[in-house]
Amino acid sequence: MSRDRSDKEKDTLKGTFTSVMLLGGFIALSWLGVFILFINR
Amino acid sequence: MTATVMQASAADNKRPFDGKDAKLVLAHLLVAFTALLLGGVAGVLQGLVRGGMIELPSEIGYYQILTAHGVLMALIFTTFFIIGFLYAGVSKTMGGKLLGVVSRMGWAGYVLMTVGTILGTIMILANEATVLYTFYAPLKANPFFYIALVFVVVGSWISGYGIFTQYRYWRRTHKGSVSPLFGFMAVATMLVWQIATIGVAITVLFQFIPWSFGWVEKINIMISRTLFWYFGHPLVYFWLMPAYMCWYICIPKIIGGKIFSDSMARLSFVLFILFSIPVGFHHQLMEPGIAPVWKYIQVVLTFMVVIPSLMTAFAMFATFEQTGRAKGARGLFGWLKTLPWGDVRFFAPFMGMLVFIPAGAGGIINASNQMNAMVHNTLWVTGHFHLTVATTVALTFFGVAYWLIPHVLGKQLTPRMNRLGIIQTIIWLIGMFFMSGSMHTVGLFGSPRRTAYTTYGDHPDAVFWMPYHVAMAIGGTILFIGVILMFCNMIALMRAPKGDEKTAAEFPIGETADAAEPTPKWIERWGVWVGVLVVLILFAYTVPFGDMLVNPAPGSKPWVTW
């Protein structure tokens, strides 16, 4: 059982998934920030 | 249908580099770093003038050094480094040495490009070509400046043919195998370059040269700008693709891991071939004379080219995480701790990757029509490309130089050199934080790019920009220290102690992860990719370009404003 968990931990890409989500969020927020600036001008 | 990919072994990476090929590679790197040094001098002067800290002697113009900075850094440093790097990898992974004919093509290209560089630099220093690196009409340079550009471009074409020749030879002698990843990516990069430079070749040969010699009276500015940007955006990818090659192929080996997926790496490069060219209008969004629907279509295609960069980001994170977990890392981000932070071969390119996150986000903003109206021709854009080419690409190239120079010479990357490399990277990051950060911010406040020091008659808006311009000058000065250190590091790398089998610097070529899917053979059907690209180019350009030809603008006489 614990070996299964260890293998799972070895193969997982949850850090990658979280990282790309954060990256996407950063892009979206940057875009939105400048868009709001555009709307307000 | 799939086939075996030729994998590099640890012994291959350590194998001494061919002595004759080493000279060709080093010759390219020497010109590249000399251009970096001269361009850096021009850059720091420019920053200090713009910040109101110094005034140039009357014999030197602000726009003259701005031209020198742009041409030497963006065109010469990059092109020479890229061709040197690609020849090194092609020699290493496709036969262990260049074919005689390929070597001759490499040297012929090098000589032509160097002659062009020297001639172009003389023209700029003689104040005969103060037209900035985009050489927009109706600013007119001395005809020999444009002839110098022809030398550089034709030289790079011949170098590209050399890479294609070695690749074709390799495939003929390895039937049934998929080519090494480095060779595939080198071909893709040079293919983008060959197709993109057709635009700049047409405008220089058929518009600028006849017009600058006075053989024709007027130039169609719209057409010249459109042909320039047909070239200008894929130029960005010509810089970026070799950096991605380091990330995809070399970084996994350096961190002790494997390439996440060979197929995905190749697919991202195929997407760059398809989508990096028919997108030039996103640099012309604010120009009249192009129907909005065609700008819209090219913006959509621009957003398509974001996809391979996002794929690359995913592949990098996955490589880091897989490697870290194989070393026993746990938790969500435990793998970050296992990365070799003290190794400049990793640290410099990694910082380049990190900076590409804000750089890429800024690029998406630039390509969005409404926001482009806000940032167009402001310092925001200058800040943007100082993150992309001058940090992401430059730091990756610097990171490559730390192993490439000692490897081709059979020398060591000593711990002292490695430390100097880390320091150089940190200096670069600090300088760029101040310079590019200020450029982005003050650009949003409306401060224009390509403008010498002025307070616009002490207008409050312009006075408000001043502290940012000073911060830019400080950042630029720190970056100049980084340029000097990099140049000294390059010399030191050439003079490093000789290494033996164990201690000589290796050429890090990664192997694909065992769990990765095999690479499909169709990925190397270049004819298909070029065919689709031609269709996309014709779709994106035929109607608007035809409109420019059928309903031409009046045309302009030459202007020499300096």
Coordinates of C-alpha atoms in Angstrom, one line a residue:
Chain A
M1 CA 0.0 0.0 0.0
S2 CA 2.7 2.5 1.0
R3 CA 4.8 1.4 -2.0
D4 CA 1.8 2.2 -4.2
R5 CA 1.6 5.6 -2.7
S6 CA 5.4 6.1 -3.2
D7 CA 5.1 5.1 -6.9
K8 CA 2.2 7.5 -7.3
E9 CA 4.2 10.3 -5.7
K10 CA 7.0 9.5 -8.2
D11 CA 4.8 9.7 -11.3
T12 CA 2.6 12.5 -10.4
L13 CA 2.7 15.8 -12.2
K14 CA 0.5 17.8 -9.8
G15 CA 3.3 20.4 -9.3
T16 CA 3.4 20.9 -13.1
F17 CA -0.4 21.2 -13.3
T18 CA -0.4 23.8 -10.5
S19 CA 2.5 25.7 -12.1
V20 CA 0.8 25.9 -15.5
M21 CA -2.4 27.0 -13.8
L22 CA -0.6 29.8 -12.0
L23 CA 1.1 30.8 -15.2
G24 CA -2.2 31.0 -17.0
G25 CA -3.6 33.0 -14.1
F26 CA -0.7 35.4 -14.3
I27 CA -1.2 36.0 -18.0
A28 CA -5.0 36.5 -17.6
L29 CA -4.5 39.0 -14.7
S30 CA -1.8 40.9 -16.6
W31 CA -4.0 41.2 -19.6
L32 CA -7.0 42.2 -17.5
G33 CA -5.0 44.8 -15.7
V34 CA -4.0 46.6 -18.9
F35 CA -7.5 46.1 -20.3
I36 CA -9.0 47.9 -17.3
L37 CA -6.5 50.7 -17.7
F38 CA -7.6 50.9 -21.4
I39 CA -11.3 51.0 -20.4
N40 CA -10.7 53.7 -17.8
R41 CA -8.9 56.1 -20.3
Chain B
M1 CA 4.1 4.9 -37.9
T2 CA 6.9 5.5 -35.5
A3 CA 10.6 5.0 -35.5
T4 CA 13.6 5.0 -33.2
V5 CA 15.0 8.3 -32.2
M6 CA 18.8 8.4 -32.2
Q7 CA 19.7 8.9 -28.5
A8 CA 22.8 10.5 -27.3
S9 CA 24.8 8.6 -24.8
A10 CA 26.9 10.0 -21.9
A11 CA 30.0 9.0 -23.8
D12 CA 28.8 11.0 -26.9
N13 CA 28.4 14.1 -24.8
K14 CA 31.9 13.9 -23.5
R15 CA 33.5 12.9 -26.8
P16 CA 36.0 15.6 -27.9
F17 CA 34.6 18.1 -30.4
D18 CA 36.0 18.1 -33.9
G19 CA 39.0 20.6 -34.1
K20 CA 38.1 22.1 -37.4
D21 CA 34.5 22.6 -36.5
A22 CA 35.5 24.2 -33.2
K23 CA 37.2 27.0 -35.2
L24 CA 34.0 27.7 -37.1
V25 CA 31.9 27.8 -33.9
L26 CA 34.4 30.0 -32.1
A27 CA 34.7 32.4 -35.0
H28 CA 30.9 32.9 -34.8
L29 CA 30.9 33.4 -31.1
L30 CA 33.8 35.9 -31.2
V31 CA 31.9 38.2 -33.6
A32 CA 28.7 37.7 -31.5
F33 CA 30.3 38.8 -28.2
T34 CA 32.3 41.6 -29.9
A35 CA 28.9 42.9 -31.2
L36 CA 27.5 42.5 -27.7
L37 CA 30.3 44.6 -26.3
L38 CA 30.0 47.4 -28.8
G39 CA 26.2 47.3 -28.7
G40 CA 26.5 47.5 -24.9
V41 CA 28.6 50.6 -25.1
A42 CA 26.0 52.2 -27.3
G43 CA 23.2 51.0 -25.0
V44 CA 24.6 52.5 -21.8
L45 CA 25.3 55.8 -23.5
Q46 CA 21.8 55.9 -24.8
G47 CA 20.3 55.1 -21.4
L48 CA 22.4 57.9 -19.7
V49 CA 21.3 60.4 -22.3
R50 CA 17.7 59.5 -22.0
G51 CA 17.9 59.7 -18.3
G52 CA 19.3 63.3 -18.6
M53 CA 22.5 62.3 -16.9
I54 CA 25.0 63.0 -19.8
E55 CA 25.1 64.8 -23.0
L56 CA 26.8 63.3 -26.1
P57 CA 29.5 65.3 -27.9
S58 CA 28.0 67.0 -30.9
E59 CA 29.7 64.6 -33.3
I60 CA 27.7 61.7 -31.9
G61 CA 23.9 61.6 -32.3
Y62 CA 21.5 59.9 -29.9
Y63 CA 19.7 58.2 -32.8
Q64 CA 23.0 57.1 -34.2
I65 CA 24.0 55.1 -31.1
L66 CA 20.4 53.9 -30.9
T67 CA 20.8 52.4 -34.4
A68 CA 24.2 50.9 -33.4
H69 CA 22.7 49.4 -30.2
G70 CA 19.7 47.8 -32.1
V71 CA 21.7 46.5 -35.1
L72 CA 24.6 45.1 -33.1
M73 CA 22.5 43.5 -30.3
A74 CA 19.3 42.4 -32.0
L75 CA 20.7 41.5 -35.4
I76 CA 24.4 40.7 -35.2
F77 CA 24.9 39.2 -31.7
T78 CA 21.9 37.0 -32.1
T79 CA 22.5 35.8 -35.7
F80 CA 26.2 35.0 -35.1
F81 CA 25.5 33.2 -31.8
I82 CA 22.6 31.2 -33.2
I83 CA 24.5 30.0 -36.3
G84 CA 27.6 29.1 -34.2
F85 CA 25.4 27.2 -31.7
L86 CA 23.5 25.4 -34.4
Y87 CA 26.6 24.3 -36.3
A88 CA 28.1 23.1 -33.0
G89 CA 25.0 20.9 -32.2
V90 CA 24.7 19.7 -35.8
S91 CA 28.3 18.6 -35.8
K92 CA 27.9 17.0 -32.4
T93 CA 24.7 15.1 -33.0
M94 CA 24.7 14.3 -36.7
G95 CA 27.9 12.5 -37.5
G96 CA 30.5 14.0 -35.0
K97 CA 31.9 16.3 -37.6
L98 CA 30.6 18.6 -40.4
L99 CA 30.9 17.3 -44.0
G100 CA 33.6 19.1 -46.0
V101 CA 31.0 20.9 -48.1
V102 CA 29.0 21.9 -45.0
S103 CA 32.1 23.3 -43.3
R104 CA 32.9 25.3 -46.5
M105 CA 29.3 26.7 -46.6
G106 CA 29.6 27.6 -42.9
W107 CA 32.8 29.5 -43.5
A108 CA 31.4 31.2 -46.7
G109 CA 28.3 32.3 -44.7
Y110 CA 30.5 33.5 -41.9
V111 CA 32.8 35.6 -44.2
L112 CA 29.8 37.2 -45.9
M113 CA 28.0 38.0 -42.7
T114 CA 31.2 39.4 -41.2
V115 CA 31.9 41.6 -44.2
G116 CA 28.3 42.9 -44.0
T117 CA 28.6 43.5 -40.3
I118 CA 31.8 45.5 -40.7
L119 CA 30.4 47.5 -43.6
G120 CA 27.1 48.2 -41.8
T121 CA 28.9 49.2 -38.6
I122 CA 31.2 51.6 -40.5
M123 CA 28.1 53.2 -42.1
I124 CA 26.5 53.7 -38.7
L125 CA 29.6 55.1 -37.1
A126 CA 30.1 57.4 -40.1
N127 CA 26.6 58.7 -39.4
E128 CA 25.5 57.6 -42.8
A129 CA 22.8 55.2 -41.5
T130 CA 21.0 56.7 -38.6
V131 CA 17.8 54.8 -39.5
L132 CA 17.4 52.6 -36.4
Y133 CA 17.5 48.8 -36.7
T134 CA 14.0 48.7 -38.3
F135 CA 15.3 51.1 -41.1
Y136 CA 11.8 52.4 -41.8
A137 CA 11.3 54.4 -44.9
P138 CA 11.3 57.3 -45.6
L139 CA 14.5 57.6 -43.5
K140 CA 17.2 57.0 -46.0
A141 CA 20.6 55.5 -45.2
N142 CA 23.7 55.4 -47.4
P143 CA 23.0 52.6 -50.0
F144 CA 26.0 50.7 -48.7
F145 CA 24.1 50.2 -45.4
Y146 CA 21.4 48.3 -47.3
I147 CA 24.1 46.4 -49.2
A148 CA 25.7 45.5 -45.9
L149 CA 22.3 44.0 -44.8
V150 CA 22.3 42.0 -48.0
F151 CA 25.7 40.5 -47.1
V152 CA 24.4 39.5 -43.7
V153 CA 21.2 37.9 -45.0
V154 CA 22.8 36.1 -47.9
G155 CA 25.6 34.9 -45.6
S156 CA 23.0 33.5 -43.2
W157 CA 21.2 31.8 -46.1
I158 CA 24.3 29.9 -47.1
S159 CA 24.9 28.9 -43.5
G160 CA 21.3 27.6 -43.4
Y161 CA 21.9 25.6 -46.6
G162 CA 24.9 24.0 -44.8
I163 CA 22.7 22.8 -41.9
F164 CA 20.1 21.4 -44.4
T165 CA 22.9 19.6 -46.3
Q166 CA 24.3 17.9 -43.1
Y167 CA 20.7 16.9 -42.1
R168 CA 19.9 15.4 -45.5
Y169 CA 23.1 13.5 -45.5
W170 CA 22.3 12.2 -42.0
R171 CA 18.9 11.1 -43.1
R172 CA 20.2 9.4 -46.2
T173 CA 22.7 7.4 -44.2
H174 CA 20.2 6.6 -41.4
K175 CA 17.1 5.4 -43.2
G176 CA 14.2 4.4 -41.0
S177 CA 15.5 6.5 -38.0
V178 CA 14.0 9.7 -36.8
S179 CA 16.7 12.4 -36.8
P180 CA 18.4 13.6 -33.6
L181 CA 16.2 16.3 -31.9
F182 CA 19.0 18.9 -32.2
G183 CA 19.2 18.4 -36.0
F184 CA 15.4 18.5 -36.4
M185 CA 15.2 21.7 -34.4
A186 CA 18.1 23.3 -36.2
V187 CA 16.5 22.7 -39.5
A188 CA 13.1 24.1 -38.3
T189 CA 14.9 27.2 -37.0
M190 CA 16.8 27.8 -40.3
L191 CA 13.6 27.1 -42.3
V192 CA 11.8 29.8 -40.4
W193 CA 14.7 32.1 -41.1
Q194 CA 14.9 31.3 -44.8
I195 CA 11.2 31.9 -45.4
A196 CA 11.0 35.0 -43.2
T197 CA 14.0 36.8 -44.7
I198 CA 12.4 36.6 -48.2
G199 CA 10.3 39.6 -47.1
V200 CA 13.3 41.7 -46.0
A201 CA 15.3 40.6 -49.1
I202 CA 12.5 41.8 -51.4
T203 CA 12.1 45.2 -49.7
V204 CA 15.9 45.8 -49.6
L205 CA 16.7 44.7 -53.1
F206 CA 13.7 46.1 -55.0
Q207 CA 12.8 49.1 -52.8
F208 CA 15.6 50.5 -50.6
I209 CA 18.6 50.0 -52.8
P210 CA 17.2 51.5 -56.0
W211 CA 15.6 54.4 -54.0
S212 CA 18.7 55.1 -51.9
F213 CA 20.9 55.2 -55.0
G214 CA 18.4 57.6 -56.5
W215 CA 17.5 55.3 -59.4
V216 CA 13.9 55.7 -58.4
E217 CA 12.4 58.8 -56.9
K218 CA 9.9 57.5 -54.4
I219 CA 9.3 54.5 -52.1
N220 CA 6.0 52.9 -51.2
I221 CA 6.3 53.0 -47.4
M222 CA 3.3 50.8 -46.7
I223 CA 4.8 48.0 -48.7
S224 CA 8.2 48.4 -47.2
R225 CA 6.8 48.3 -43.7
T226 CA 4.6 45.3 -44.5
L227 CA 7.6 43.4 -46.0
F228 CA 9.7 44.3 -43.0
W229 CA 7.2 43.0 -40.5
Y230 CA 6.6 39.9 -42.5
F231 CA 10.2 39.3 -41.6
G232 CA 10.2 41.1 -38.2
H233 CA 8.0 38.8 -36.2
P234 CA 9.5 35.5 -37.3
L235 CA 12.8 37.2 -36.5
V236 CA 11.7 37.0 -32.9
Y237 CA 11.2 33.3 -33.2
F238 CA 14.5 32.9 -34.9
W239 CA 16.0 34.3 -31.6
L240 CA 13.7 32.2 -29.4
M241 CA 13.8 28.8 -31.1
P242 CA 17.6 28.2 -30.3
A243 CA 16.9 29.2 -26.7
Y244 CA 14.1 26.6 -26.6
M245 CA 16.6 24.1 -28.1
C246 CA 18.8 24.6 -25.1
W247 CA 15.7 24.3 -22.8
Y248 CA 14.3 21.2 -24.5
I249 CA 17.6 19.3 -25.2
C250 CA 20.4 20.6 -22.9
I251 CA 18.6 21.5 -19.7
P252 CA 17.2 18.0 -19.0
K253 CA 20.7 16.6 -19.2
I254 CA 22.2 19.4 -17.0
I255 CA 19.7 18.8 -14.2
G256 CA 20.2 15.0 -14.3
G257 CA 16.8 14.2 -15.9
K258 CA 15.4 13.3 -19.3
I259 CA 13.5 15.0 -22.1
F260 CA 9.8 14.9 -21.1
S261 CA 8.6 14.1 -24.7
D262 CA 10.6 14.2 -27.9
S263 CA 7.4 14.3 -30.0
M264 CA 6.0 17.2 -28.1
A265 CA 9.2 19.1 -28.5
R266 CA 9.1 18.5 -32.3
L267 CA 5.5 19.4 -32.5
S268 CA 6.1 22.7 -30.8
F269 CA 8.7 23.5 -33.4
V270 CA 6.4 22.5 -36.3
L271 CA 3.8 24.9 -34.8
F272 CA 6.5 27.7 -34.8
I273 CA 7.1 27.0 -38.5
L274 CA 3.4 27.3 -39.2
F275 CA 2.4 30.3 -37.1
S276 CA 5.4 32.5 -36.6
I277 CA 5.3 34.0 -40.1
P278 CA 1.8 35.0 -41.1
V279 CA 1.4 37.4 -38.2
G280 CA 3.3 40.6 -39.1
F281 CA 0.2 42.8 -39.0
H282 CA 0.2 42.7 -35.2
H283 CA 3.1 45.1 -35.4
Q284 CA 1.1 47.3 -37.8
L285 CA -2.2 47.4 -35.8
M286 CA -2.1 51.2 -35.6
E287 CA -1.3 51.7 -39.2
P288 CA -3.9 53.0 -41.7
G289 CA -4.1 51.3 -45.1
I290 CA -4.7 47.7 -43.9
A291 CA -8.4 46.6 -43.6
P292 CA -9.3 45.7 -40.0
V293 CA -10.5 42.2 -40.9
W294 CA -6.9 41.3 -42.1
K295 CA -5.4 42.7 -38.9
Y296 CA -8.0 40.6 -37.0
I297 CA -7.1 37.5 -38.9
Q298 CA -3.4 37.9 -38.3
V299 CA -4.0 38.6 -34.6
V300 CA -5.9 35.3 -34.4
L301 CA -2.8 33.6 -36.0
T302 CA -0.6 35.5 -33.5
F303 CA -2.5 33.9 -30.7
M304 CA -2.0 30.5 -32.3
V305 CA 1.8 31.0 -31.9
V306 CA 1.3 31.4 -28.2
I307 CA 0.4 27.7 -28.0
P308 CA 3.8 26.2 -28.7
S309 CA 5.3 28.5 -26.1
L310 CA 2.7 27.3 -23.5
M311 CA 3.5 23.7 -24.5
T312 CA 7.2 24.5 -23.8
A313 CA 6.3 25.9 -20.4
F314 CA 4.4 22.7 -19.6
A315 CA 7.3 20.5 -20.9
M316 CA 9.8 22.4 -18.7
F317 CA 7.8 22.2 -15.5
A318 CA 7.2 18.5 -16.2
T319 CA 10.9 17.9 -16.8
F320 CA 11.8 19.6 -13.6
E321 CA 9.1 17.8 -11.6
Q322 CA 9.9 14.3 -13.0
T323 CA 13.6 14.8 -12.4
G324 CA 13.0 16.0 -8.8
R325 CA 10.6 13.2 -8.0
A326 CA 13.0 10.6 -9.4
K327 CA 15.5 12.1 -6.9
G328 CA 13.0 11.6 -4.1
A329 CA 11.3 15.0 -3.9
R330 CA 7.9 15.1 -2.3
G331 CA 5.0 17.5 -1.9
L332 CA 3.6 19.9 -4.4
F333 CA 6.8 21.9 -5.1
G334 CA 9.5 19.8 -3.4
W335 CA 11.1 19.2 -6.8
L336 CA 12.1 22.8 -7.0
K337 CA 14.7 22.2 -4.2
T338 CA 16.4 19.5 -6.2
L339 CA 17.3 21.7 -9.2
P340 CA 21.0 22.6 -9.5
W341 CA 20.8 26.3 -8.5
G342 CA 24.5 26.6 -8.2
D343 CA 25.2 25.5 -11.8
V344 CA 25.4 28.4 -14.2
R345 CA 24.5 26.1 -17.2
F346 CA 21.1 25.7 -15.5
F347 CA 20.8 28.9 -13.5
A348 CA 21.2 31.4 -16.4
P349 CA 18.8 29.7 -18.8
F350 CA 16.3 29.0 -16.0
M351 CA 16.3 32.7 -15.1
G352 CA 15.6 33.3 -18.8
M353 CA 12.6 31.0 -18.7
L354 CA 11.3 32.7 -15.6
V355 CA 11.6 36.1 -17.2
F356 CA 9.7 34.7 -20.2
I357 CA 6.5 34.5 -18.1
P358 CA 6.1 38.4 -17.8
A359 CA 7.7 38.8 -21.2
G360 CA 5.1 36.4 -22.8
A361 CA 2.2 38.0 -20.9
G362 CA 3.4 41.4 -22.2
G363 CA 3.5 40.0 -25.7
I364 CA -0.1 38.9 -25.5
I365 CA -1.1 42.4 -24.4
N366 CA 0.8 44.0 -27.3
A367 CA -1.0 41.7 -29.8
S368 CA -4.4 42.7 -28.5
N369 CA -5.8 45.4 -30.7
Q370 CA -7.2 47.8 -28.1
M371 CA -4.3 47.5 -25.7
N372 CA -1.9 48.0 -28.6
A373 CA -3.4 51.4 -29.0
M374 CA -2.3 52.2 -25.5
V375 CA 1.2 50.8 -25.5
H376 CA 2.1 51.3 -29.2
N377 CA 5.3 53.4 -29.7
T378 CA 5.7 53.8 -25.9
L379 CA 8.6 52.6 -23.7
W380 CA 6.4 49.6 -22.7
V381 CA 7.3 48.0 -26.0
T382 CA 11.1 48.6 -25.5
G383 CA 10.7 47.1 -22.0
H384 CA 8.9 44.1 -23.5
F385 CA 11.6 43.2 -26.0
H386 CA 14.3 43.7 -23.4
L387 CA 12.6 40.9 -21.5
T388 CA 12.2 38.6 -24.5
V389 CA 15.4 39.0 -26.5
A390 CA 17.6 40.8 -24.1
T391 CA 16.9 38.6 -21.1
T392 CA 15.2 35.3 -22.0
V393 CA 17.2 34.8 -25.2
A394 CA 20.4 36.5 -24.0
L395 CA 20.6 34.7 -20.6
T396 CA 20.0 31.4 -22.3
F397 CA 22.8 32.1 -24.9
F398 CA 25.1 33.1 -22.0
G399 CA 24.3 29.9 -20.2
V400 CA 25.1 27.9 -23.4
A401 CA 28.4 29.8 -23.8
Y402 CA 29.6 28.6 -20.4
W403 CA 29.7 25.0 -21.6
L404 CA 29.9 25.4 -25.4
I405 CA 33.2 27.4 -25.5
P406 CA 35.1 25.1 -23.1
H407 CA 33.6 22.0 -24.8
V408 CA 34.7 22.8 -28.3
L409 CA 38.2 23.6 -27.0
G410 CA 38.4 20.5 -24.8
K411 CA 38.7 22.7 -21.7
Q412 CA 37.1 22.8 -18.3
L413 CA 34.3 24.9 -16.8
T414 CA 36.1 25.6 -13.6
P415 CA 34.2 26.3 -10.3
R416 CA 35.6 29.9 -10.4
M417 CA 34.2 30.4 -13.9
N418 CA 30.9 28.9 -12.8
R419 CA 30.7 31.4 -9.9
L420 CA 31.5 34.3 -12.2
G421 CA 28.7 33.1 -14.4
I422 CA 26.2 33.1 -11.6
I423 CA 27.3 36.6 -10.6
Q424 CA 27.0 37.8 -14.2
T425 CA 23.4 36.4 -14.3
I426 CA 22.4 38.1 -11.1
I427 CA 23.8 41.4 -12.3
W428 CA 21.9 41.1 -15.5
L429 CA 18.6 40.3 -13.6
I430 CA 19.0 43.3 -11.3
G431 CA 19.9 45.7 -14.1
M432 CA 17.0 44.4 -16.2
F433 CA 14.6 44.6 -13.3
F434 CA 15.2 48.4 -13.0
M435 CA 15.5 49.1 -16.7
S436 CA 12.7 47.0 -18.1
G437 CA 10.5 47.5 -15.1
S438 CA 10.7 51.2 -15.5
M439 CA 10.2 51.0 -19.2
H440 CA 7.0 49.0 -18.8
T441 CA 5.6 51.3 -16.1
V442 CA 6.4 54.6 -17.7
G443 CA 5.3 53.2 -21.1
L444 CA 1.8 52.8 -19.6
F445 CA 2.0 56.4 -18.5
G446 CA 2.6 57.3 -22.2
S447 CA 6.3 58.0 -22.4
P448 CA 7.4 57.4 -26.0
R449 CA 10.1 55.1 -27.2
R450 CA 12.9 56.2 -29.7
T451 CA 13.1 59.7 -28.2
A452 CA 16.2 61.5 -27.0
Y453 CA 16.1 63.5 -23.7
T454 CA 13.4 66.1 -23.7
T455 CA 11.0 67.6 -21.1
Y456 CA 8.5 68.7 -23.7
G457 CA 8.8 72.3 -22.4
D458 CA 8.5 71.1 -18.8
H459 CA 5.0 69.6 -19.5
P460 CA 3.8 68.0 -16.2
D461 CA 3.3 64.6 -17.8
A462 CA 6.8 64.6 -19.2
V463 CA 8.3 65.7 -15.9
F464 CA 6.4 62.9 -14.1
W465 CA 8.2 60.4 -16.4
M466 CA 11.7 61.6 -15.4
P467 CA 12.4 59.5 -12.3
Y468 CA 11.5 56.4 -14.4
H469 CA 14.0 57.5 -17.1
V470 CA 16.6 57.9 -14.4
A471 CA 15.9 54.4 -13.1
M472 CA 16.2 53.1 -16.7
A473 CA 19.7 54.7 -16.9
I474 CA 20.7 53.1 -13.6
G475 CA 19.4 49.7 -14.8
G476 CA 21.2 50.2 -18.1
T477 CA 24.5 51.0 -16.3
I478 CA 24.2 47.8 -14.2
L479 CA 23.5 45.9 -17.4
F480 CA 26.6 47.4 -19.0
I481 CA 28.6 46.0 -16.1
G482 CA 27.0 42.7 -17.0
V483 CA 28.0 43.0 -20.6
I484 CA 31.6 43.7 -19.7
L485 CA 31.7 40.8 -17.3
M486 CA 30.2 38.5 -19.9
F487 CA 32.8 39.6 -22.4
C488 CA 35.6 39.0 -19.9
N489 CA 34.0 35.6 -19.0
M490 CA 34.0 34.6 -22.7
I491 CA 37.8 35.4 -22.9
A492 CA 38.4 33.5 -19.6
L493 CA 36.4 30.5 -20.9
M494 CA 38.7 30.4 -24.0
R495 CA 41.8 30.5 -21.7
A496 CA 40.4 27.9 -19.2
P497 CA 42.6 24.9 -18.3
K498 CA 42.6 21.9 -20.6
G499 CA 40.4 19.1 -19.5
D500 CA 40.7 15.3 -19.9
E501 CA 37.9 12.8 -20.4
K502 CA 36.5 13.4 -17.0
T503 CA 37.0 17.1 -16.4
A504 CA 36.4 18.6 -19.9
A505 CA 33.1 20.4 -20.2
E506 CA 30.4 18.2 -21.9
F507 CA 28.0 19.1 -24.6
P508 CA 24.8 18.3 -22.7
I509 CA 22.4 16.4 -25.0
G510 CA 19.4 14.9 -23.2
E511 CA 17.8 11.5 -23.7
T512 CA 14.1 11.1 -23.9
A513 CA 12.2 9.8 -20.9
D514 CA 11.4 6.0 -21.0
A515 CA 7.7 6.6 -20.5
A516 CA 7.5 9.1 -23.5
E517 CA 5.5 8.0 -26.5
P518 CA 7.6 7.1 -29.5
T519 CA 8.1 9.9 -32.1
P520 CA 5.9 9.6 -35.2
K521 CA 7.7 9.6 -38.5
W522 CA 5.3 12.1 -40.1
I523 CA 6.8 14.8 -37.9
E524 CA 9.7 15.1 -40.4
R525 CA 7.5 15.6 -43.5
W526 CA 8.9 19.1 -44.1
G527 CA 7.1 19.4 -47.4
V528 CA 3.8 19.2 -45.7
W529 CA 4.7 21.8 -43.1
V530 CA 6.1 24.2 -45.7
G531 CA 3.0 23.6 -47.8
V532 CA 0.7 24.5 -45.0
L533 CA 2.8 27.5 -44.1
V534 CA 2.6 28.8 -47.7
V535 CA -1.2 28.4 -47.7
L536 CA -1.3 30.4 -44.4
I537 CA 1.0 33.1 -45.7
L538 CA -1.1 33.4 -48.9
F539 CA -4.3 33.5 -46.9
A540 CA -3.0 36.1 -44.5
Y541 CA -1.3 38.4 -47.0
T542 CA -2.6 38.0 -50.6
V543 CA -5.7 40.3 -50.3
P544 CA -4.2 43.1 -48.1
F545 CA -0.9 43.1 -50.0
G546 CA -2.6 43.1 -53.3
D547 CA -4.6 46.1 -52.1
M548 CA -1.4 47.9 -51.3
L549 CA -0.1 47.2 -54.9
V550 CA -3.3 48.0 -56.7
N551 CA -4.1 51.1 -54.7
P552 CA -0.6 52.4 -53.8
A553 CA 0.0 55.3 -51.5
P554 CA 1.7 58.3 -53.2
G555 CA 5.2 57.2 -52.1
S556 CA 7.8 59.3 -50.4
K557 CA 11.1 60.9 -51.4
P558 CA 14.0 60.1 -49.2
W559 CA 14.6 61.9 -45.9
V560 CA 17.8 62.3 -44.0
T561 CA 16.8 63.9 -40.7
W562 CA 20.1 63.7 -38.8

